[in-house]
Each structure stands twice: as structure tokens, then as C-alpha cells.
PDB file of C-alpha atoms and ligand atoms in Angstrom:
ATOM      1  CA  UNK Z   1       8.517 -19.339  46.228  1.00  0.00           C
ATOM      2  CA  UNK Z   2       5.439 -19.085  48.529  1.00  0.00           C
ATOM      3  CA  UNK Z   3       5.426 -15.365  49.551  1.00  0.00           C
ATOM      4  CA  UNK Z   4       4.093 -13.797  52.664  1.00  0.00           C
ATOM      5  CA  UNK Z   5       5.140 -16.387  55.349  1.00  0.00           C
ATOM      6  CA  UNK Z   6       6.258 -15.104  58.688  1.00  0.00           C
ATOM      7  CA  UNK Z   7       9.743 -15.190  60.336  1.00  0.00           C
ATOM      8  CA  UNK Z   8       9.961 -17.337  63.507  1.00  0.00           C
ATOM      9  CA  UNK Z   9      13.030 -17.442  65.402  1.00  0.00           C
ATOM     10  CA  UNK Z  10      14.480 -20.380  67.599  1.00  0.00           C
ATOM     11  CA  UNK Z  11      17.408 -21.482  70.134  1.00  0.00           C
ATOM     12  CA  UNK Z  12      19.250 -24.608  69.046  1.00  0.00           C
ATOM     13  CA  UNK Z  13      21.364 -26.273  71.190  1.00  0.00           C
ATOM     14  CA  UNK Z  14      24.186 -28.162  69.949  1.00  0.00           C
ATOM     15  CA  UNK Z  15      27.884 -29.685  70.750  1.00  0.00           C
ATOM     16  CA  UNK Z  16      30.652 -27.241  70.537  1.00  0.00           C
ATOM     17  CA  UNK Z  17      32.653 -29.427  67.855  1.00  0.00           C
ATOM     18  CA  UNK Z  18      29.641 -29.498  65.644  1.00  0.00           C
ATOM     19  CA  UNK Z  19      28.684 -25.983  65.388  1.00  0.00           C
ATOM     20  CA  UNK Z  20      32.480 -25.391  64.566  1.00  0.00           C
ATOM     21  CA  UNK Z  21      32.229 -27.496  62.211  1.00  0.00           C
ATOM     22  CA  UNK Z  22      28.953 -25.866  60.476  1.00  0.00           C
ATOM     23  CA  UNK Z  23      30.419 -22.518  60.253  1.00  0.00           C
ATOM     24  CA  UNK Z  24      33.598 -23.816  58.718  1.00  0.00           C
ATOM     25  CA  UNK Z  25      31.015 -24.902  55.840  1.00  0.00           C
ATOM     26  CA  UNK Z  26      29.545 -22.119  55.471  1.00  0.00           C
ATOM     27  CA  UNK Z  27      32.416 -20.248  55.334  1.00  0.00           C
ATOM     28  CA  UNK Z  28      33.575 -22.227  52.798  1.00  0.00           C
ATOM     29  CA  UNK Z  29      29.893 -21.606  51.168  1.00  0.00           C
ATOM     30  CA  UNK Z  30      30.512 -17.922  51.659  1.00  0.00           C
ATOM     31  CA  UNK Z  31      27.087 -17.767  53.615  1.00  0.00           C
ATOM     32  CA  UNK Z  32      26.543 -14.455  55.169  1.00  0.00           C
ATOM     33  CA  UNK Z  33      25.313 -15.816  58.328  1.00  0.00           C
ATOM     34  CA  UNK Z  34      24.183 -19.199  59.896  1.00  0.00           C
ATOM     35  CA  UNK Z  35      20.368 -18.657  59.543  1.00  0.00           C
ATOM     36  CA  UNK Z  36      20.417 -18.485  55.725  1.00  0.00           C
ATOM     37  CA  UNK Z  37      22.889 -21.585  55.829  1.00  0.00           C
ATOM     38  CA  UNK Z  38      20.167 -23.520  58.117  1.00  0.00           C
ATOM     39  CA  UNK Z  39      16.903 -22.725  56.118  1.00  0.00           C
ATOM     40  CA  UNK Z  40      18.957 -23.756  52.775  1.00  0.00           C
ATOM     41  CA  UNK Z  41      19.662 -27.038  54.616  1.00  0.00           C
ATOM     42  CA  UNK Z  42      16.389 -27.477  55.542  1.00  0.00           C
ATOM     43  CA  UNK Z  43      14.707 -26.552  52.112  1.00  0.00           C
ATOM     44  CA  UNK Z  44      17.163 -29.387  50.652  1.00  0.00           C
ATOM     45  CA  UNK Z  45      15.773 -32.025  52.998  1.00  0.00           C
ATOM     46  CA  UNK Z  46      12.943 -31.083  52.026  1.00  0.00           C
ATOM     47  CA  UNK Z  47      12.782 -31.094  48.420  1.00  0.00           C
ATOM     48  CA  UNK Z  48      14.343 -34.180  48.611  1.00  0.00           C
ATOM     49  CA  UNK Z  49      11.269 -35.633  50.630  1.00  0.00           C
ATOM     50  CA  UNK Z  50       8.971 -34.350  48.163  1.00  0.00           C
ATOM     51  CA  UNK Z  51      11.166 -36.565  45.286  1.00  0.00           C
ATOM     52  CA  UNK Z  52      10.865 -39.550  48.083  1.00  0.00           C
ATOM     53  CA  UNK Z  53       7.413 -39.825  47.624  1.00  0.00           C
ATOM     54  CA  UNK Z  54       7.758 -41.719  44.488  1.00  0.00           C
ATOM     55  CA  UNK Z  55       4.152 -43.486  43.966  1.00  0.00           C
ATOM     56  CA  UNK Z  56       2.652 -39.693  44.911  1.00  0.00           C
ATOM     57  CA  UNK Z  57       1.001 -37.463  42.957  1.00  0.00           C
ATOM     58  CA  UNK Z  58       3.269 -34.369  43.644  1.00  0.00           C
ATOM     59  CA  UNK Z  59       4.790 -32.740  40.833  1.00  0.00           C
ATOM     60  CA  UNK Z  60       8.165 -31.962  40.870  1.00  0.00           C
ATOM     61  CA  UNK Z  61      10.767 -30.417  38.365  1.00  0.00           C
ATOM     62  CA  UNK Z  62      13.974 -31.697  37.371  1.00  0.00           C
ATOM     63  CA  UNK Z  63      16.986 -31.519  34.646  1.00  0.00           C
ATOM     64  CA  UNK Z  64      18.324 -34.362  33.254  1.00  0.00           C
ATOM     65  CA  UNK Z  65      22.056 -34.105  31.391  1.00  0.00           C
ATOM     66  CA  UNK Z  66      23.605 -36.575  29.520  1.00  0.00           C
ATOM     67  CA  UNK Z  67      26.689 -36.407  27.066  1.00  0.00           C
ATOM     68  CA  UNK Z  68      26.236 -39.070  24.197  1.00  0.00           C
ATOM     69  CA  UNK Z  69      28.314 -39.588  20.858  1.00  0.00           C
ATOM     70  CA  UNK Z  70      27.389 -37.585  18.198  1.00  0.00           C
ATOM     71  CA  UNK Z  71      28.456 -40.292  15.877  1.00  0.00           C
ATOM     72  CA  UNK Z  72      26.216 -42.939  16.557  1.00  0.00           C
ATOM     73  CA  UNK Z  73      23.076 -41.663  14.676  1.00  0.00           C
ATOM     74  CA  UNK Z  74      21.002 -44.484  15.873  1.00  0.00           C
ATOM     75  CA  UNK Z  75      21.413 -43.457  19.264  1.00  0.00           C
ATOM     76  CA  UNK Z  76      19.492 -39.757  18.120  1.00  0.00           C
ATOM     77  CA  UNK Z  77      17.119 -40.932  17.156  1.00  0.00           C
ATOM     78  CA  UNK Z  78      16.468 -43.510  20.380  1.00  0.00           C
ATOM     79  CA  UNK Z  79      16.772 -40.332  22.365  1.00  0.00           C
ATOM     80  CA  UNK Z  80      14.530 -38.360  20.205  1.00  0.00           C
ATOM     81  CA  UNK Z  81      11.935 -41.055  20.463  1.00  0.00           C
ATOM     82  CA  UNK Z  82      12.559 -41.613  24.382  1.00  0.00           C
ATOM     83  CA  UNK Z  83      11.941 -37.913  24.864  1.00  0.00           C
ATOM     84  CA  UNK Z  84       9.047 -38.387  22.476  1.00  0.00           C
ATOM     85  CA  UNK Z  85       7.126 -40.839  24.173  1.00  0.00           C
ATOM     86  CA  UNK Z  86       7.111 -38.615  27.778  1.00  0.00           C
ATOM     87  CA  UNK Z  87       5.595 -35.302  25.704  1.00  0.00           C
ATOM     88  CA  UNK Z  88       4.169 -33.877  28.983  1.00  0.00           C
ATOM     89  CA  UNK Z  89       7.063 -34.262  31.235  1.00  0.00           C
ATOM     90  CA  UNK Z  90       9.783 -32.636  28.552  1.00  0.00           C
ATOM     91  CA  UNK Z  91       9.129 -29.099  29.121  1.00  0.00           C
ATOM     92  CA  UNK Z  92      12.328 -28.005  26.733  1.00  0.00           C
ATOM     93  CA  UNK Z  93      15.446 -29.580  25.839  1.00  0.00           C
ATOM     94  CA  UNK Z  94      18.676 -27.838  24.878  1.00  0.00           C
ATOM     95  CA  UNK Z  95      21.728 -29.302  22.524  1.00  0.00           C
ATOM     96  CA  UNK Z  96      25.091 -27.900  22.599  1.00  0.00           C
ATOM     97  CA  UNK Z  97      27.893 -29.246  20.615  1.00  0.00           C
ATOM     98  CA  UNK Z  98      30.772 -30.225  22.879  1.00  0.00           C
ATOM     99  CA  UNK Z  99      33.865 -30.879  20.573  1.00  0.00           C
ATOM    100  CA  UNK Z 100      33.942 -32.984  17.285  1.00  0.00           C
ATOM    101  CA  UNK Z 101      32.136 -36.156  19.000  1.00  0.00           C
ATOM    102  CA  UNK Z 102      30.380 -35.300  21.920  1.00  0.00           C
ATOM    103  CA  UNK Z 103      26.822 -33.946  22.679  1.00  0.00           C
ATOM    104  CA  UNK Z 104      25.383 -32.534  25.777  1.00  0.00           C
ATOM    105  CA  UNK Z 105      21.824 -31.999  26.261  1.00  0.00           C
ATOM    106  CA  UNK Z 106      19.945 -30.191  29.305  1.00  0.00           C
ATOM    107  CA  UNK Z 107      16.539 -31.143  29.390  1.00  0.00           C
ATOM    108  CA  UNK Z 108      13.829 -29.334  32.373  1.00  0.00           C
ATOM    109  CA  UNK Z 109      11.235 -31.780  33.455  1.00  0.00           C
ATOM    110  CA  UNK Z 110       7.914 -31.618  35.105  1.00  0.00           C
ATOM    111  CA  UNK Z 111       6.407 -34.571  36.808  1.00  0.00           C
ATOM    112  CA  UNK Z 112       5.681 -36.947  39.097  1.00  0.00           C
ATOM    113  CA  UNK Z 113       9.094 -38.487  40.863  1.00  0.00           C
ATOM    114  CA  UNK Z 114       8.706 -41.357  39.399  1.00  0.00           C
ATOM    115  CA  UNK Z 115       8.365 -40.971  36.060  1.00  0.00           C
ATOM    116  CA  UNK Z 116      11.042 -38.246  35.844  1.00  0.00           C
ATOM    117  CA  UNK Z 117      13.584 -41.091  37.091  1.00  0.00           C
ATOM    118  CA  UNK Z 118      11.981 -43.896  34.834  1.00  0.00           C
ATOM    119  CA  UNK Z 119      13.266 -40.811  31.604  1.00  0.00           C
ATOM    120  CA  UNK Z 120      16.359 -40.399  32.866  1.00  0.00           C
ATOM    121  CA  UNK Z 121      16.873 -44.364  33.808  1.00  0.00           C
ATOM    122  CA  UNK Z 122      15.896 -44.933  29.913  1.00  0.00           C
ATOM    123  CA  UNK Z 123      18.205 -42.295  28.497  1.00  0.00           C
ATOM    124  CA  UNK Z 124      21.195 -43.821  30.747  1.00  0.00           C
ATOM    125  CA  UNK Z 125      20.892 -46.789  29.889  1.00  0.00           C
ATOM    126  CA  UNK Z 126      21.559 -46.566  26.128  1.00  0.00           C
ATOM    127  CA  UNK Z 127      24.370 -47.475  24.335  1.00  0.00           C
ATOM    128  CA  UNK Z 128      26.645 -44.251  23.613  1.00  0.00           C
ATOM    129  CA  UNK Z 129      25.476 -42.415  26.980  1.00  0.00           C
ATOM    130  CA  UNK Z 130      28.471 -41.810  28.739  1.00  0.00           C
ATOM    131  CA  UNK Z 131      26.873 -39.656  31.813  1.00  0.00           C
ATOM    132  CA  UNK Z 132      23.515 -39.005  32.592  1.00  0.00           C
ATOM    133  CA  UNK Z 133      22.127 -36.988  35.564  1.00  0.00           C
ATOM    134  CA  UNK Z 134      18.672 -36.332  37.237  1.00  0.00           C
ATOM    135  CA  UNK Z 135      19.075 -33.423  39.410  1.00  0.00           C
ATOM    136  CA  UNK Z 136      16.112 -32.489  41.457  1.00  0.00           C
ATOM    137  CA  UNK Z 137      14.128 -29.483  42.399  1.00  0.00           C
ATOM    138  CA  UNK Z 138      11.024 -28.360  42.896  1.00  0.00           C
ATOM    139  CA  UNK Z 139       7.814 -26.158  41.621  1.00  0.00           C
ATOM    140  CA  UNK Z 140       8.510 -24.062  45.142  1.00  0.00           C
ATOM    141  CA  UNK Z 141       5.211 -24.017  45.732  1.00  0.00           C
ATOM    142  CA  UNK Z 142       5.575 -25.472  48.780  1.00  0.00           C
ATOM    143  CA  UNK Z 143       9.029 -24.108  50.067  1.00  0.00           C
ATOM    144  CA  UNK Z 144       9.044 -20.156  51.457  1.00  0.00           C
TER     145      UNK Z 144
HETATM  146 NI1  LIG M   1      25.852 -32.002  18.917  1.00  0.00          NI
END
């Protein structure tokens, strides 16, 4: 989180129906107040146009988390050496033992867009995935 930055206030104006609508959800959110629900609405949008910019040379962070069969040992070892071949862009990767056959792993990436989805594209599509997410954030260095 960039610290120091300034508070600016503004007037909005917007259709009755609508702003109903927005504090029904973030009632539902259990936001104290509207402004907070705004600037988390806009910091969304806008780490989500720093993951649009795939071909740029931002760095953004990222987990990927995938449950796979534990009994296919072939398909360990293809993860091991997917994660293997992207040693700069695994920061750390965490197993957990879900019942007698299934795996889930957490794994916090660092990268460029692109090359986080290209990982988790690789890990999904192997035989014995049966869910694999990217979920992105971001460094915060640019977001106050
Ligand atoms: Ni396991």
C-alpha cells in the first residue's frame, strides 16, 4: 500500500434505484459506509487493469489452486516439473492433504500477467486436475 496520499472528496450523482441498490450490497458486505465500499470497487477495477495489460512489463502477484489426485504419481511429478521450469515466478507453494485421494496446493506468484496465466493454463490442463484457479492481485505499489 502506497502511504501518504491525500483524501479528496467528491459529489456523485446517480439514479435513485441504483444507489438503493449499492447500499443493499454493501449491506450485505457489512461495509461500514459507502466510501470504503466505492474505493474497494475502484481498487478492483483497477487491479484488474493492471492484469489486462498482458504483453506489459508490470509485475503482478497471484495464487494459483488446484486440487489433483494424489494417486496418479505421474501427474507429481508433471506438476513438480511445471512449477520447476517458472523458478522466478513460484515464490512458495503449499500442499495440504485433502482426504485419502485428493491434493490441494496454494501456490503465490510474482510476474508478469502473462506468464502467471500461461502456469496456471499448464497446470489446468493436465490430466488429474480437477480445478485450477488464478486469482489476481497486486504488489500494491500502485494502489493507496
Ligand atoms: Ni497430498
Amino acid at each position: 500500500m502506497a502511504g501518504n496520499s491525500s483524501i479528496t472528496r467528491f459529489g456523485v450523482s446517480i439514479p435513485t434505484d441504483l444507489i438503493e441498490s449499492f447500499d443493499s450490497y454493501i449491506r450485505k458486505r457489512q461495509y461500514k459506509n459507502r466510501s470504503e465500499a466505492i474505493r474497494d470497487l475502484i481498487r478492483e477495477k483497477l487491479v484488474a487493469q493492471e492484469w489486462e495489460e498482458e504483453h506489459g512489463e508490470r509485475i503482478v502477484v497471484g495464487t494459483i489452486t488446484y486440487v489433483y489426485d494424489h494417486h496418479k504419481r505421474e501427474l507429481v511429478d508433471s506438476i513438480l516439473d511445471i512449477q520447476h521450469a517458472f523458478p522466478d515466478t513460484v515464490i512458495v507453494s503449499q500442499h495440504v492433504h485433502l482426504d485419502h485421494h485428493n491434493c490441494l496446493e496454494v501456490a503465490i506468484v510474482k510476474g508478469r500477467p502473462k506468464t502467471l496465466k500461461d502456469l496456471s493454463n499448464r497446470l489446468k490442463a493436465l490430466k488429474g486436475v480437477k480445478h485450477c484457479t488464478l486469482t489476481m492481485t497486486t504488489t500494491g505499489a500502485t494502489l493507496s
